[in-house]
Amino acid sequence: VIGVLGFTLPLLFSIIFLILRQQTRIYSLQELKRQGDNAFSTIQSVIKQSGVNIVNPSITSFPPYPTIIDNCPVYPTPSLTPAPYIFLYDKDGRDFSYYLVGSKIASNSAANSINNYFLTSDKVAISNLQFSCYRSNQFSPPIVWTAFKVSQSVGADPTPAFMQYSTKFQLRNY
């Protein structure tokens, strides 16, 4: 009896430990997916529904934003250089932008007094945030391409989980 208990008890604890580790991994993946999907859909829907003009902030009078895409060139151009931020105006002339602050995606709108509204939390880390745009012809609305990587921000997991997001979408034609 003692031999059977000595054999089955460690086996039982190791099975329970493995189940707990898998549950933690599943929770981490759920959090990655939830926050990645939320940031992705927010960026896509706001830019698609509200964005009218994608501008180069170095030409406008907003010094915190360095040079970005030059008003969406007509495709094909020599190269579409992605930038880690995008700066837009809506149909009412209000500005808004998305960019990376540390390891979180932030939204900003000086016209609406929104400064660094974070779309993600500290539970995940965002990297490789990129935006680019082009037009299929000179009269078409801009097509925006965006991509980013969501990964675990902290943890002792030897194989940290991550998800890659990437899409193209066209702005409305007002």
Short mmCIF file of C-alpha atoms in Angstrom, two decimals:
data_model
loop_
_atom_site.label_atom_id
_atom_site.label_comp_id
_atom_site.label_asym_id
_atom_site.label_seq_id
_atom_site.Cartn_x
_atom_site.Cartn_y
_atom_site.Cartn_z
CA VAL A 1 0.00 0.00 0.00
CA ILE A 2 2.80 2.45 0.88
CA GLY A 3 4.61 1.57 -2.36
CA VAL A 4 1.48 2.25 -4.41
CA LEU A 5 0.94 5.59 -2.64
CA GLY A 6 4.63 6.44 -3.05
CA PHE A 7 4.28 5.88 -6.79
CA THR A 8 0.83 7.39 -7.48
CA LEU A 9 1.06 10.49 -5.26
CA PRO A 10 4.00 12.11 -7.14
CA LEU A 11 2.37 11.09 -10.42
CA LEU A 12 -0.89 12.74 -9.37
CA PHE A 13 0.89 15.97 -8.32
CA SER A 14 2.82 16.14 -11.58
CA ILE A 15 -0.41 15.73 -13.58
CA ILE A 16 -2.09 18.49 -11.56
CA PHE A 17 0.96 20.73 -12.05
CA LEU A 18 0.91 20.15 -15.82
CA ILE A 19 -2.80 20.97 -15.98
CA LEU A 20 -2.25 24.22 -14.05
CA ARG A 21 0.61 25.22 -16.39
CA GLN A 22 -1.58 24.57 -19.43
CA GLN A 23 -4.43 26.59 -17.92
CA THR A 24 -2.04 29.51 -17.35
CA ARG A 25 -0.87 29.26 -20.97
CA ILE A 26 -4.48 29.19 -22.21
CA TYR A 27 -5.31 32.27 -20.12
CA SER A 28 -2.26 34.06 -21.53
CA LEU A 29 -3.29 33.24 -25.11
CA GLN A 30 -6.84 34.41 -24.43
CA GLU A 31 -5.50 37.72 -23.10
CA LEU A 32 -3.22 38.14 -26.12
CA LYS A 33 -6.09 37.48 -28.50
CA ARG A 34 -8.56 39.69 -26.64
CA GLN A 35 -6.26 42.71 -26.45
CA GLY A 36 -4.86 42.23 -29.95
CA ASP A 37 -8.34 41.92 -31.47
CA ASN A 38 -9.56 44.95 -29.53
CA ALA A 39 -6.65 47.17 -30.62
CA PHE A 40 -6.84 45.87 -34.18
CA SER A 41 -10.57 46.40 -34.59
CA THR A 42 -10.47 49.83 -32.89
CA ILE A 43 -7.70 51.10 -35.16
CA GLN A 44 -9.34 49.67 -38.26
CA SER A 45 -12.86 50.87 -37.54
CA VAL A 46 -11.91 54.39 -36.40
CA ILE A 47 -9.54 55.01 -39.30
CA LYS A 48 -11.93 53.45 -41.82
CA GLN A 49 -15.03 55.28 -40.53
CA SER A 50 -13.52 58.65 -39.55
CA GLY A 51 -10.26 59.11 -41.42
CA VAL A 52 -10.36 61.43 -44.41
CA ASN A 53 -6.84 62.79 -44.82
CA ILE A 54 -3.62 61.06 -43.90
CA VAL A 55 -1.08 63.81 -43.47
CA ASN A 56 2.59 64.38 -43.03
CA PRO A 57 2.89 66.05 -39.60
CA SER A 58 6.25 67.61 -40.42
CA ILE A 59 4.44 69.84 -42.93
CA THR A 60 1.69 70.74 -40.43
CA SER A 61 2.39 72.53 -37.15
CA PHE A 62 2.45 69.54 -34.79
CA PRO A 63 6.08 69.20 -33.62
CA PRO A 64 5.74 66.03 -31.52
CA TYR A 65 5.16 63.99 -34.69
CA PRO A 66 8.11 63.37 -37.01
CA THR A 67 7.84 62.93 -40.75
CA ILE A 68 5.62 60.06 -41.84
CA ILE A 69 3.96 59.00 -45.06
CA ASP A 70 3.72 61.69 -47.69
CA ASN A 71 -0.07 61.85 -48.21
CA CYS A 72 -0.45 58.32 -49.60
CA PRO A 73 1.26 58.18 -52.98
CA VAL A 74 -0.34 56.50 -55.99
CA TYR A 75 0.66 52.85 -56.26
CA PRO A 76 3.12 51.66 -57.47
CA THR A 77 5.71 53.87 -55.89
CA PRO A 78 9.39 53.06 -55.58
CA SER A 79 8.76 51.75 -52.04
CA LEU A 80 6.06 52.00 -49.43
CA THR A 81 8.02 52.75 -46.28
CA PRO A 82 6.06 51.83 -43.15
CA ALA A 83 6.08 54.20 -40.21
CA PRO A 84 5.44 53.36 -36.52
CA TYR A 85 2.58 55.89 -36.37
CA ILE A 86 -0.19 57.40 -38.45
CA PHE A 87 -1.64 60.91 -38.29
CA LEU A 88 -5.08 61.67 -39.75
CA TYR A 89 -7.87 64.23 -39.94
CA ASP A 90 -11.57 63.44 -39.91
CA LYS A 91 -14.21 65.16 -42.08
CA ASP A 92 -14.66 67.91 -39.45
CA GLY A 93 -10.95 68.74 -39.42
CA ARG A 94 -10.19 67.10 -36.06
CA ASP A 95 -6.86 65.32 -35.83
CA PHE A 96 -6.22 61.86 -34.44
CA SER A 97 -3.29 59.50 -34.46
CA TYR A 98 -2.05 56.07 -33.38
CA TYR A 99 1.49 55.28 -32.28
CA LEU A 100 3.56 53.14 -29.93
CA VAL A 101 4.32 54.41 -26.42
CA GLY A 102 6.66 52.00 -24.71
CA SER A 103 5.02 48.68 -25.44
CA LYS A 104 1.42 49.91 -25.71
CA ILE A 105 -0.61 51.31 -28.60
CA ALA A 106 -1.76 54.84 -27.85
CA SER A 107 -4.37 57.03 -29.48
CA ASN A 108 -4.12 60.79 -29.47
CA SER A 109 -6.40 63.63 -30.54
CA ALA A 110 -5.49 67.21 -29.69
CA ALA A 111 -8.87 68.46 -30.98
CA ASN A 112 -10.75 66.14 -28.59
CA SER A 113 -8.29 66.58 -25.68
CA ILE A 114 -7.29 62.91 -25.77
CA ASN A 115 -3.66 62.31 -24.91
CA ASN A 116 -2.19 58.80 -24.88
CA TYR A 117 -5.41 56.81 -24.62
CA PHE A 118 -3.99 53.29 -24.48
CA LEU A 119 -5.66 50.55 -26.52
CA THR A 120 -3.68 47.82 -24.75
CA SER A 121 -2.70 47.21 -21.14
CA ASP A 122 0.51 46.19 -19.36
CA LYS A 123 -0.46 42.51 -19.60
CA VAL A 124 0.73 42.39 -23.21
CA ALA A 125 3.59 44.01 -25.11
CA ILE A 126 3.15 45.46 -28.58
CA SER A 127 6.06 45.60 -30.98
CA ASN A 128 6.64 46.31 -34.67
CA LEU A 129 3.66 48.67 -34.99
CA GLN A 130 3.66 49.82 -38.60
CA PHE A 131 1.43 51.90 -40.85
CA SER A 132 1.67 52.60 -44.54
CA CYS A 133 -0.72 53.90 -47.16
CA TYR A 134 -1.14 54.29 -50.89
CA ARG A 135 -3.83 54.99 -53.47
CA SER A 136 -4.81 52.71 -56.33
CA ASN A 137 -5.21 55.83 -58.49
CA GLN A 138 -5.03 59.54 -57.85
CA PHE A 139 -8.80 59.90 -57.25
CA SER A 140 -9.36 56.89 -55.00
CA PRO A 141 -9.43 57.07 -51.20
CA PRO A 142 -6.27 55.92 -49.41
CA ILE A 143 -5.67 52.26 -48.63
CA VAL A 144 -4.07 51.87 -45.20
CA TRP A 145 -1.89 48.92 -44.27
CA THR A 146 -1.21 48.25 -40.60
CA ALA A 147 0.59 45.50 -38.71
CA PHE A 148 1.79 44.78 -35.18
CA LYS A 149 2.91 41.93 -32.95
CA VAL A 150 1.29 41.18 -29.57
CA SER A 151 3.27 39.12 -27.05
CA GLN A 152 3.33 38.36 -23.35
CA SER A 153 4.84 41.28 -21.46
CA VAL A 154 6.27 39.30 -18.53
CA GLY A 155 6.53 35.70 -17.52
CA ALA A 156 8.85 32.80 -16.99
CA ASP A 157 7.48 30.88 -19.94
CA PRO A 158 10.42 29.54 -21.96
CA THR A 159 8.33 29.82 -25.15
CA PRO A 160 6.36 33.07 -24.82
CA ALA A 161 3.20 33.30 -26.84
CA PHE A 162 2.72 35.95 -29.51
CA MET A 163 0.28 36.85 -32.29
CA GLN A 164 0.90 38.81 -35.47
CA TYR A 165 -1.79 41.13 -36.85
CA SER A 166 -1.78 42.61 -40.35
CA THR A 167 -4.43 44.02 -42.70
CA LYS A 168 -5.24 46.50 -45.44
CA PHE A 169 -8.42 48.56 -45.58
CA GLN A 170 -9.70 51.50 -47.58
CA LEU A 171 -10.88 54.79 -46.13
CA ARG A 172 -14.34 56.08 -46.98
CA ASN A 173 -14.72 58.31 -49.99
CA TYR A 174 -16.38 61.55 -48.81
#
